[in-house]
């Protein structure tokens, strides 16, 4: 396990029954992508952390900083024992070790103090040719090393306009997650990110997002059971900003956000966490 010793809250609950009594966690995860030098990243984290402490009760929302791999250990150290804030990597390799130049195993990621790993982001599916089968292995590697996967899914504009987009996204979940045991599925975080809304300034409407989130939860319930599906946080991602966060978080099946661009501005990110805490 990592050096960051405060564990995400699900670890406080020992079985499915206890957890089913709990409300779903609200989570806002920043995805810094390939932005910020080491120094700039530490500066951003140093701005965000005291604001979160002052303004957001950790019991109401969990904040996650998804940093580049080289920032992970230092940001985890800055967080220290601050409650309700965690670090996420943006990827991990599916294998444990070996001659894979430039890669990082889940074990190595966990040893930095990271608690989460973003997997299956559409940019990695597109530019790094990550397949559903590979992502299933990465999910396993993450869990085997104590990391919680934030599993991303979502359809392209072409799929949205010309195909059964709900079936498409459901199939992404089945292919990479449905081999998991119920115990592991309970720990998952899912992020629905319509590709046409990522970095475009175009957000899915509250209703469009809710339609998909409800369908995905029903799909999870069909396979893992309603108790499990009711616990899995499903985050929305795609041009989330302080101005549209409250509307999205007001939807029954939207449990937070995966935030790209706005997570690079400390005040914007903290305001989105606040919106989740108040939802
Ligand atoms: P965006 O990115 O908020 O900049 O649209 C979201 C993401 O890709 O996770």
CSV table of C-alpha atoms and ligand atoms in Angstrom, one decimal:
chain,number,residue,atom,x,y,z
A,1,UNK,CA,0.0,0.0,0.0
A,2,UNK,CA,1.0,3.6,-0.4
A,3,UNK,CA,2.5,6.0,2.0
A,4,UNK,CA,-0.8,8.0,2.2
A,5,UNK,CA,-2.4,6.2,5.2
A,6,UNK,CA,-5.9,7.7,5.3
A,7,UNK,CA,-8.0,5.3,3.2
A,8,UNK,CA,-11.0,6.1,1.1
A,9,UNK,CA,-14.2,5.7,3.1
A,10,UNK,CA,-15.4,2.5,1.6
A,11,UNK,CA,-12.6,0.7,3.6
A,12,UNK,CA,-14.5,1.6,6.7
A,13,UNK,CA,-17.2,-0.7,5.8
A,14,UNK,CA,-16.7,-4.4,6.0
A,15,UNK,CA,-19.5,-5.9,4.0
A,16,UNK,CA,-22.0,-5.2,1.4
A,17,UNK,CA,-24.9,-4.9,3.8
A,18,UNK,CA,-23.2,-2.2,5.8
A,19,UNK,CA,-22.4,-0.3,2.7
A,20,UNK,CA,-25.9,-0.5,1.3
A,21,UNK,CA,-27.0,1.5,4.2
A,22,UNK,CA,-24.8,4.3,3.2
A,23,UNK,CA,-25.6,7.1,0.7
A,24,UNK,CA,-23.5,7.1,-2.4
A,25,UNK,CA,-20.3,9.1,-2.0
A,26,UNK,CA,-20.1,12.4,-3.9
A,27,UNK,CA,-16.8,12.6,-5.7
A,28,UNK,CA,-15.1,15.3,-7.7
A,29,UNK,CA,-11.9,14.2,-9.4
A,30,UNK,CA,-9.7,16.6,-11.3
A,31,UNK,CA,-7.9,15.2,-14.3
A,32,UNK,CA,-4.9,17.4,-14.9
A,33,UNK,CA,-4.0,15.5,-18.1
A,34,UNK,CA,-0.6,16.5,-19.5
A,35,UNK,CA,-0.5,19.9,-17.9
A,36,UNK,CA,1.6,21.6,-15.2
A,37,UNK,CA,5.3,21.2,-14.7
A,38,UNK,CA,6.3,19.7,-11.4
A,39,UNK,CA,6.6,23.1,-9.7
A,40,UNK,CA,3.3,24.3,-11.2
A,41,UNK,CA,1.6,21.2,-10.1
A,42,UNK,CA,2.8,21.5,-6.5
A,43,UNK,CA,1.7,25.2,-6.6
A,44,UNK,CA,-1.8,24.2,-7.7
A,45,UNK,CA,-2.1,21.5,-5.1
A,46,UNK,CA,-0.9,23.9,-2.4
A,47,UNK,CA,-3.6,26.4,-3.4
A,48,UNK,CA,-6.4,23.8,-3.6
A,49,UNK,CA,-5.7,21.9,-0.3
A,50,UNK,CA,-6.3,24.8,2.2
A,51,UNK,CA,-9.4,25.9,0.3
A,52,UNK,CA,-10.8,22.4,0.6
A,53,UNK,CA,-10.0,22.4,4.2
A,54,UNK,CA,-11.7,25.7,4.8
A,55,UNK,CA,-14.7,25.3,2.7
A,56,UNK,CA,-15.7,21.7,2.2
A,57,UNK,CA,-16.5,19.2,4.9
A,58,UNK,CA,-14.8,15.9,4.0
A,59,UNK,CA,-17.9,14.0,5.1
A,60,UNK,CA,-19.9,15.7,2.3
A,61,UNK,CA,-17.7,15.2,-0.7
A,62,UNK,CA,-14.4,13.5,-1.7
A,63,UNK,CA,-11.9,15.4,-3.8
A,64,UNK,CA,-9.3,13.7,-5.9
A,65,UNK,CA,-6.4,15.3,-7.7
A,66,UNK,CA,-5.6,13.3,-10.9
A,67,UNK,CA,-2.0,14.4,-11.5
A,68,UNK,CA,0.7,13.4,-14.0
A,69,UNK,CA,2.7,10.4,-12.6
A,70,UNK,CA,5.7,12.5,-11.8
A,71,UNK,CA,3.7,14.6,-9.4
A,72,UNK,CA,1.9,11.8,-7.5
A,73,UNK,CA,4.3,11.2,-4.6
A,74,UNK,CA,4.8,14.9,-3.9
A,75,UNK,CA,1.1,15.8,-4.0
A,76,UNK,CA,0.3,12.8,-1.8
A,77,UNK,CA,2.9,14.1,0.7
A,78,UNK,CA,1.3,17.6,0.6
A,79,UNK,CA,-2.1,16.1,1.3
A,80,UNK,CA,-0.6,14.1,4.3
A,81,UNK,CA,-3.5,13.3,6.6
A,82,UNK,CA,-5.9,15.9,5.3
A,83,UNK,CA,-9.3,14.2,5.3
A,84,UNK,CA,-11.4,13.7,2.2
A,85,UNK,CA,-8.6,14.4,-0.4
A,86,UNK,CA,-6.8,11.8,-2.5
A,87,UNK,CA,-4.4,11.5,-5.4
A,88,UNK,CA,-5.2,9.6,-8.6
A,89,UNK,CA,-2.9,8.5,-11.4
A,90,UNK,CA,-4.2,8.9,-15.0
A,91,UNK,CA,-3.1,5.4,-16.1
A,92,UNK,CA,-1.3,2.3,-15.0
A,93,UNK,CA,0.2,-0.7,-16.8
A,94,UNK,CA,-1.6,-4.0,-16.7
A,95,UNK,CA,1.5,-6.0,-15.8
A,96,UNK,CA,3.4,-6.0,-12.5
A,97,UNK,CA,7.0,-5.2,-13.7
A,98,UNK,CA,9.5,-5.7,-16.5
A,99,UNK,CA,11.0,-4.3,-19.6
A,100,UNK,CA,8.3,-1.8,-20.5
A,101,UNK,CA,10.1,1.5,-21.0
A,102,UNK,CA,8.3,4.6,-19.8
A,103,UNK,CA,5.4,2.6,-18.1
A,104,UNK,CA,4.3,2.5,-14.5
A,105,UNK,CA,2.8,-0.5,-12.8
A,106,UNK,CA,-0.2,-0.3,-10.4
A,107,UNK,CA,2.1,-1.3,-7.6
A,108,UNK,CA,4.5,1.6,-8.4
A,109,UNK,CA,1.5,4.0,-8.5
A,110,UNK,CA,0.2,2.8,-5.1
A,111,UNK,CA,3.7,3.1,-3.6
A,112,UNK,CA,3.5,6.9,-4.2
A,113,UNK,CA,0.5,7.3,-2.0
A,114,UNK,CA,-2.1,7.4,-4.8
A,115,UNK,CA,-5.4,5.9,-3.8
A,116,UNK,CA,-7.1,6.0,-7.2
A,117,UNK,CA,-6.3,5.5,-10.9
A,118,UNK,CA,-8.2,6.8,-13.9
A,119,UNK,CA,-8.6,4.0,-16.4
A,120,UNK,CA,-10.1,4.0,-19.9
A,121,UNK,CA,-10.1,7.7,-20.5
A,122,UNK,CA,-11.3,8.3,-24.1
A,123,UNK,CA,-8.0,10.0,-24.9
A,124,UNK,CA,-6.1,6.9,-23.9
A,125,UNK,CA,-8.5,4.7,-25.8
A,126,UNK,CA,-8.0,6.8,-28.9
A,127,UNK,CA,-4.3,7.8,-28.8
A,128,UNK,CA,-2.9,4.7,-27.0
A,129,UNK,CA,-5.2,2.2,-28.6
A,130,UNK,CA,-6.4,0.9,-25.3
A,131,UNK,CA,-8.9,-1.9,-25.9
A,132,UNK,CA,-11.7,-3.1,-23.6
A,133,UNK,CA,-9.8,-6.4,-23.0
A,134,UNK,CA,-6.7,-4.5,-21.9
A,135,UNK,CA,-8.7,-2.2,-19.7
A,136,UNK,CA,-10.2,-5.3,-17.9
A,137,UNK,CA,-6.6,-6.3,-17.1
A,138,UNK,CA,-5.7,-2.8,-15.9
A,139,UNK,CA,-8.8,-2.8,-13.6
A,140,UNK,CA,-7.6,-6.1,-12.1
A,141,UNK,CA,-4.1,-4.8,-11.7
A,142,UNK,CA,-5.4,-1.7,-9.9
A,143,UNK,CA,-7.6,-3.6,-7.5
A,144,UNK,CA,-4.8,-6.2,-6.8
A,145,UNK,CA,-2.6,-3.3,-5.7
A,146,UNK,CA,-5.2,-1.5,-3.5
A,147,UNK,CA,-6.0,1.2,-6.1
A,148,UNK,CA,-9.6,2.2,-6.8
A,149,UNK,CA,-10.2,2.5,-10.6
A,150,UNK,CA,-12.1,5.5,-11.9
A,151,UNK,CA,-13.3,3.7,-15.0
A,152,UNK,CA,-14.2,6.0,-17.9
A,153,UNK,CA,-16.7,5.3,-20.6
A,154,UNK,CA,-18.6,7.4,-23.2
A,155,UNK,CA,-19.6,7.7,-26.8
A,156,UNK,CA,-18.4,9.7,-29.7
A,157,UNK,CA,-20.6,12.3,-31.5
A,158,UNK,CA,-21.0,9.9,-34.4
A,159,UNK,CA,-22.2,7.2,-32.1
A,160,UNK,CA,-24.6,9.6,-30.3
A,161,UNK,CA,-26.0,10.8,-33.6
A,162,UNK,CA,-26.2,7.5,-35.6
A,163,UNK,CA,-26.3,4.6,-33.3
A,164,UNK,CA,-27.8,3.2,-30.1
A,165,UNK,CA,-25.5,5.3,-27.8
A,166,UNK,CA,-26.8,3.8,-24.6
A,167,UNK,CA,-26.2,0.3,-25.7
A,168,UNK,CA,-22.7,1.3,-26.8
A,169,UNK,CA,-21.7,2.7,-23.4
A,170,UNK,CA,-23.4,-0.2,-21.5
A,171,UNK,CA,-21.2,-2.6,-23.6
A,172,UNK,CA,-18.1,-0.7,-22.6
A,173,UNK,CA,-19.0,-1.5,-18.9
A,174,UNK,CA,-19.8,-5.1,-19.6
A,175,UNK,CA,-16.6,-5.7,-21.5
A,176,UNK,CA,-14.2,-4.3,-19.0
A,177,UNK,CA,-16.0,-4.6,-15.6
A,178,UNK,CA,-18.4,-7.5,-15.6
A,179,UNK,CA,-15.8,-10.1,-14.8
A,180,UNK,CA,-15.4,-8.5,-11.3
A,181,UNK,CA,-16.7,-10.0,-8.1
A,182,UNK,CA,-19.5,-8.1,-6.3
A,183,UNK,CA,-17.0,-7.2,-3.6
A,184,UNK,CA,-14.7,-5.5,-6.0
A,185,UNK,CA,-17.5,-3.9,-8.0
A,186,UNK,CA,-18.7,-2.2,-4.8
A,187,UNK,CA,-15.4,-0.2,-4.8
A,188,UNK,CA,-15.6,1.0,-8.4
A,189,UNK,CA,-16.0,4.5,-9.4
A,190,UNK,CA,-17.4,5.1,-13.0
A,191,UNK,CA,-17.1,8.3,-15.0
A,192,UNK,CA,-19.4,8.8,-18.0
A,193,UNK,CA,-17.8,11.2,-20.4
A,194,UNK,CA,-19.4,11.8,-23.7
A,195,UNK,CA,-16.4,12.4,-26.0
A,196,UNK,CA,-18.2,15.2,-27.8
A,197,UNK,CA,-18.4,17.2,-24.5
A,198,UNK,CA,-14.7,16.8,-23.5
A,199,UNK,CA,-12.7,20.0,-23.8
A,200,UNK,CA,-15.2,21.4,-26.2
A,201,UNK,CA,-17.2,23.6,-23.9
A,202,UNK,CA,-20.3,21.6,-24.9
A,203,UNK,CA,-21.8,19.9,-21.9
A,204,UNK,CA,-24.4,17.2,-22.1
A,205,UNK,CA,-27.6,18.7,-20.7
A,206,UNK,CA,-28.6,17.7,-17.2
A,207,UNK,CA,-31.3,15.5,-18.7
A,208,UNK,CA,-29.0,13.9,-21.3
A,209,UNK,CA,-26.5,13.0,-18.6
A,210,UNK,CA,-29.1,11.7,-16.2
A,211,UNK,CA,-30.6,9.5,-19.0
A,212,UNK,CA,-27.2,7.8,-19.5
A,213,UNK,CA,-26.4,7.6,-15.8
A,214,UNK,CA,-29.7,6.0,-15.0
A,215,UNK,CA,-29.3,3.5,-17.8
A,216,UNK,CA,-25.8,2.6,-16.6
A,217,UNK,CA,-26.9,2.1,-13.1
A,218,UNK,CA,-29.7,-0.2,-14.3
A,219,UNK,CA,-27.2,-2.1,-16.3
A,220,UNK,CA,-24.9,-2.5,-13.3
A,221,UNK,CA,-27.9,-3.6,-11.2
A,222,UNK,CA,-28.8,-6.2,-13.8
A,223,UNK,CA,-25.4,-7.8,-13.4
A,224,UNK,CA,-24.2,-7.1,-9.9
A,225,UNK,CA,-27.5,-6.6,-8.1
A,226,UNK,CA,-29.3,-3.4,-7.1
A,227,UNK,CA,-27.5,-3.1,-3.8
A,228,UNK,CA,-24.1,-2.9,-5.5
A,229,UNK,CA,-25.4,-0.6,-8.3
A,230,UNK,CA,-26.8,1.8,-5.7
A,231,UNK,CA,-23.4,2.2,-4.1
A,232,UNK,CA,-21.3,2.8,-7.2
A,233,UNK,CA,-20.6,6.5,-7.7
A,234,UNK,CA,-21.2,7.5,-11.4
A,235,UNK,CA,-19.4,10.7,-12.2
A,236,UNK,CA,-20.2,12.9,-15.2
A,237,UNK,CA,-17.3,14.4,-17.2
A,238,UNK,CA,-17.1,16.8,-20.1
A,239,UNK,CA,-16.7,20.6,-19.8
A,240,UNK,CA,-17.9,20.6,-16.1
A,241,UNK,CA,-17.5,24.1,-14.6
A,242,UNK,CA,-18.7,25.9,-11.5
A,243,UNK,CA,-21.6,27.3,-13.6
A,244,UNK,CA,-23.0,24.0,-14.7
A,245,UNK,CA,-22.0,21.7,-11.8
A,246,UNK,CA,-25.0,22.3,-9.5
A,247,UNK,CA,-27.5,21.4,-12.3
A,248,UNK,CA,-25.7,18.2,-13.1
A,249,UNK,CA,-25.3,17.2,-9.4
A,250,UNK,CA,-29.0,17.8,-8.9
A,251,UNK,CA,-29.8,14.8,-11.0
A,252,UNK,CA,-30.6,11.6,-9.2
A,253,UNK,CA,-27.9,9.4,-10.7
A,254,UNK,CA,-25.1,11.9,-11.0
A,255,UNK,CA,-22.7,11.5,-8.1
A,256,UNK,CA,-20.0,14.0,-8.9
A,257,UNK,CA,-17.7,14.9,-11.8
A,258,UNK,CA,-14.4,14.1,-13.5
A,259,UNK,CA,-13.1,17.6,-14.4
A,260,UNK,CA,-10.4,18.4,-16.9
A,261,UNK,CA,-9.9,22.0,-17.8
A,262,UNK,CA,-11.6,23.5,-14.8
A,263,UNK,CA,-9.4,21.4,-12.4
A,264,UNK,CA,-6.4,23.5,-13.5
A,265,UNK,CA,-7.8,26.6,-11.8
A,266,UNK,CA,-7.9,26.1,-8.0
A,267,UNK,CA,-10.9,28.3,-7.4
A,268,UNK,CA,-13.0,26.6,-10.1
A,269,UNK,CA,-12.1,23.1,-8.9
A,270,UNK,CA,-12.9,23.9,-5.3
A,271,UNK,CA,-16.2,25.5,-6.3
A,272,UNK,CA,-17.2,22.3,-8.2
A,273,UNK,CA,-16.3,20.3,-5.0
A,274,UNK,CA,-18.5,22.7,-3.0
A,275,UNK,CA,-21.3,22.2,-5.5
A,276,UNK,CA,-21.1,18.4,-5.0
A,277,UNK,CA,-20.9,18.8,-1.2
A,278,UNK,CA,-24.1,20.9,-1.3
A,279,UNK,CA,-26.0,18.7,-3.7
B,1,LIG,P1,-12.9,18.7,-19.7
B,1,LIG,O1,-12.3,17.2,-19.6
B,1,LIG,O2,-13.5,19.0,-18.3
B,1,LIG,O3,-11.8,19.6,-20.0
B,1,LIG,O4,-13.9,18.6,-20.7
B,1,LIG,C1,-12.9,16.2,-18.9
B,1,LIG,C2,-12.0,14.9,-19.0
B,1,LIG,O5,-11.6,14.6,-20.1
B,1,LIG,O6,-11.9,14.2,-18.0
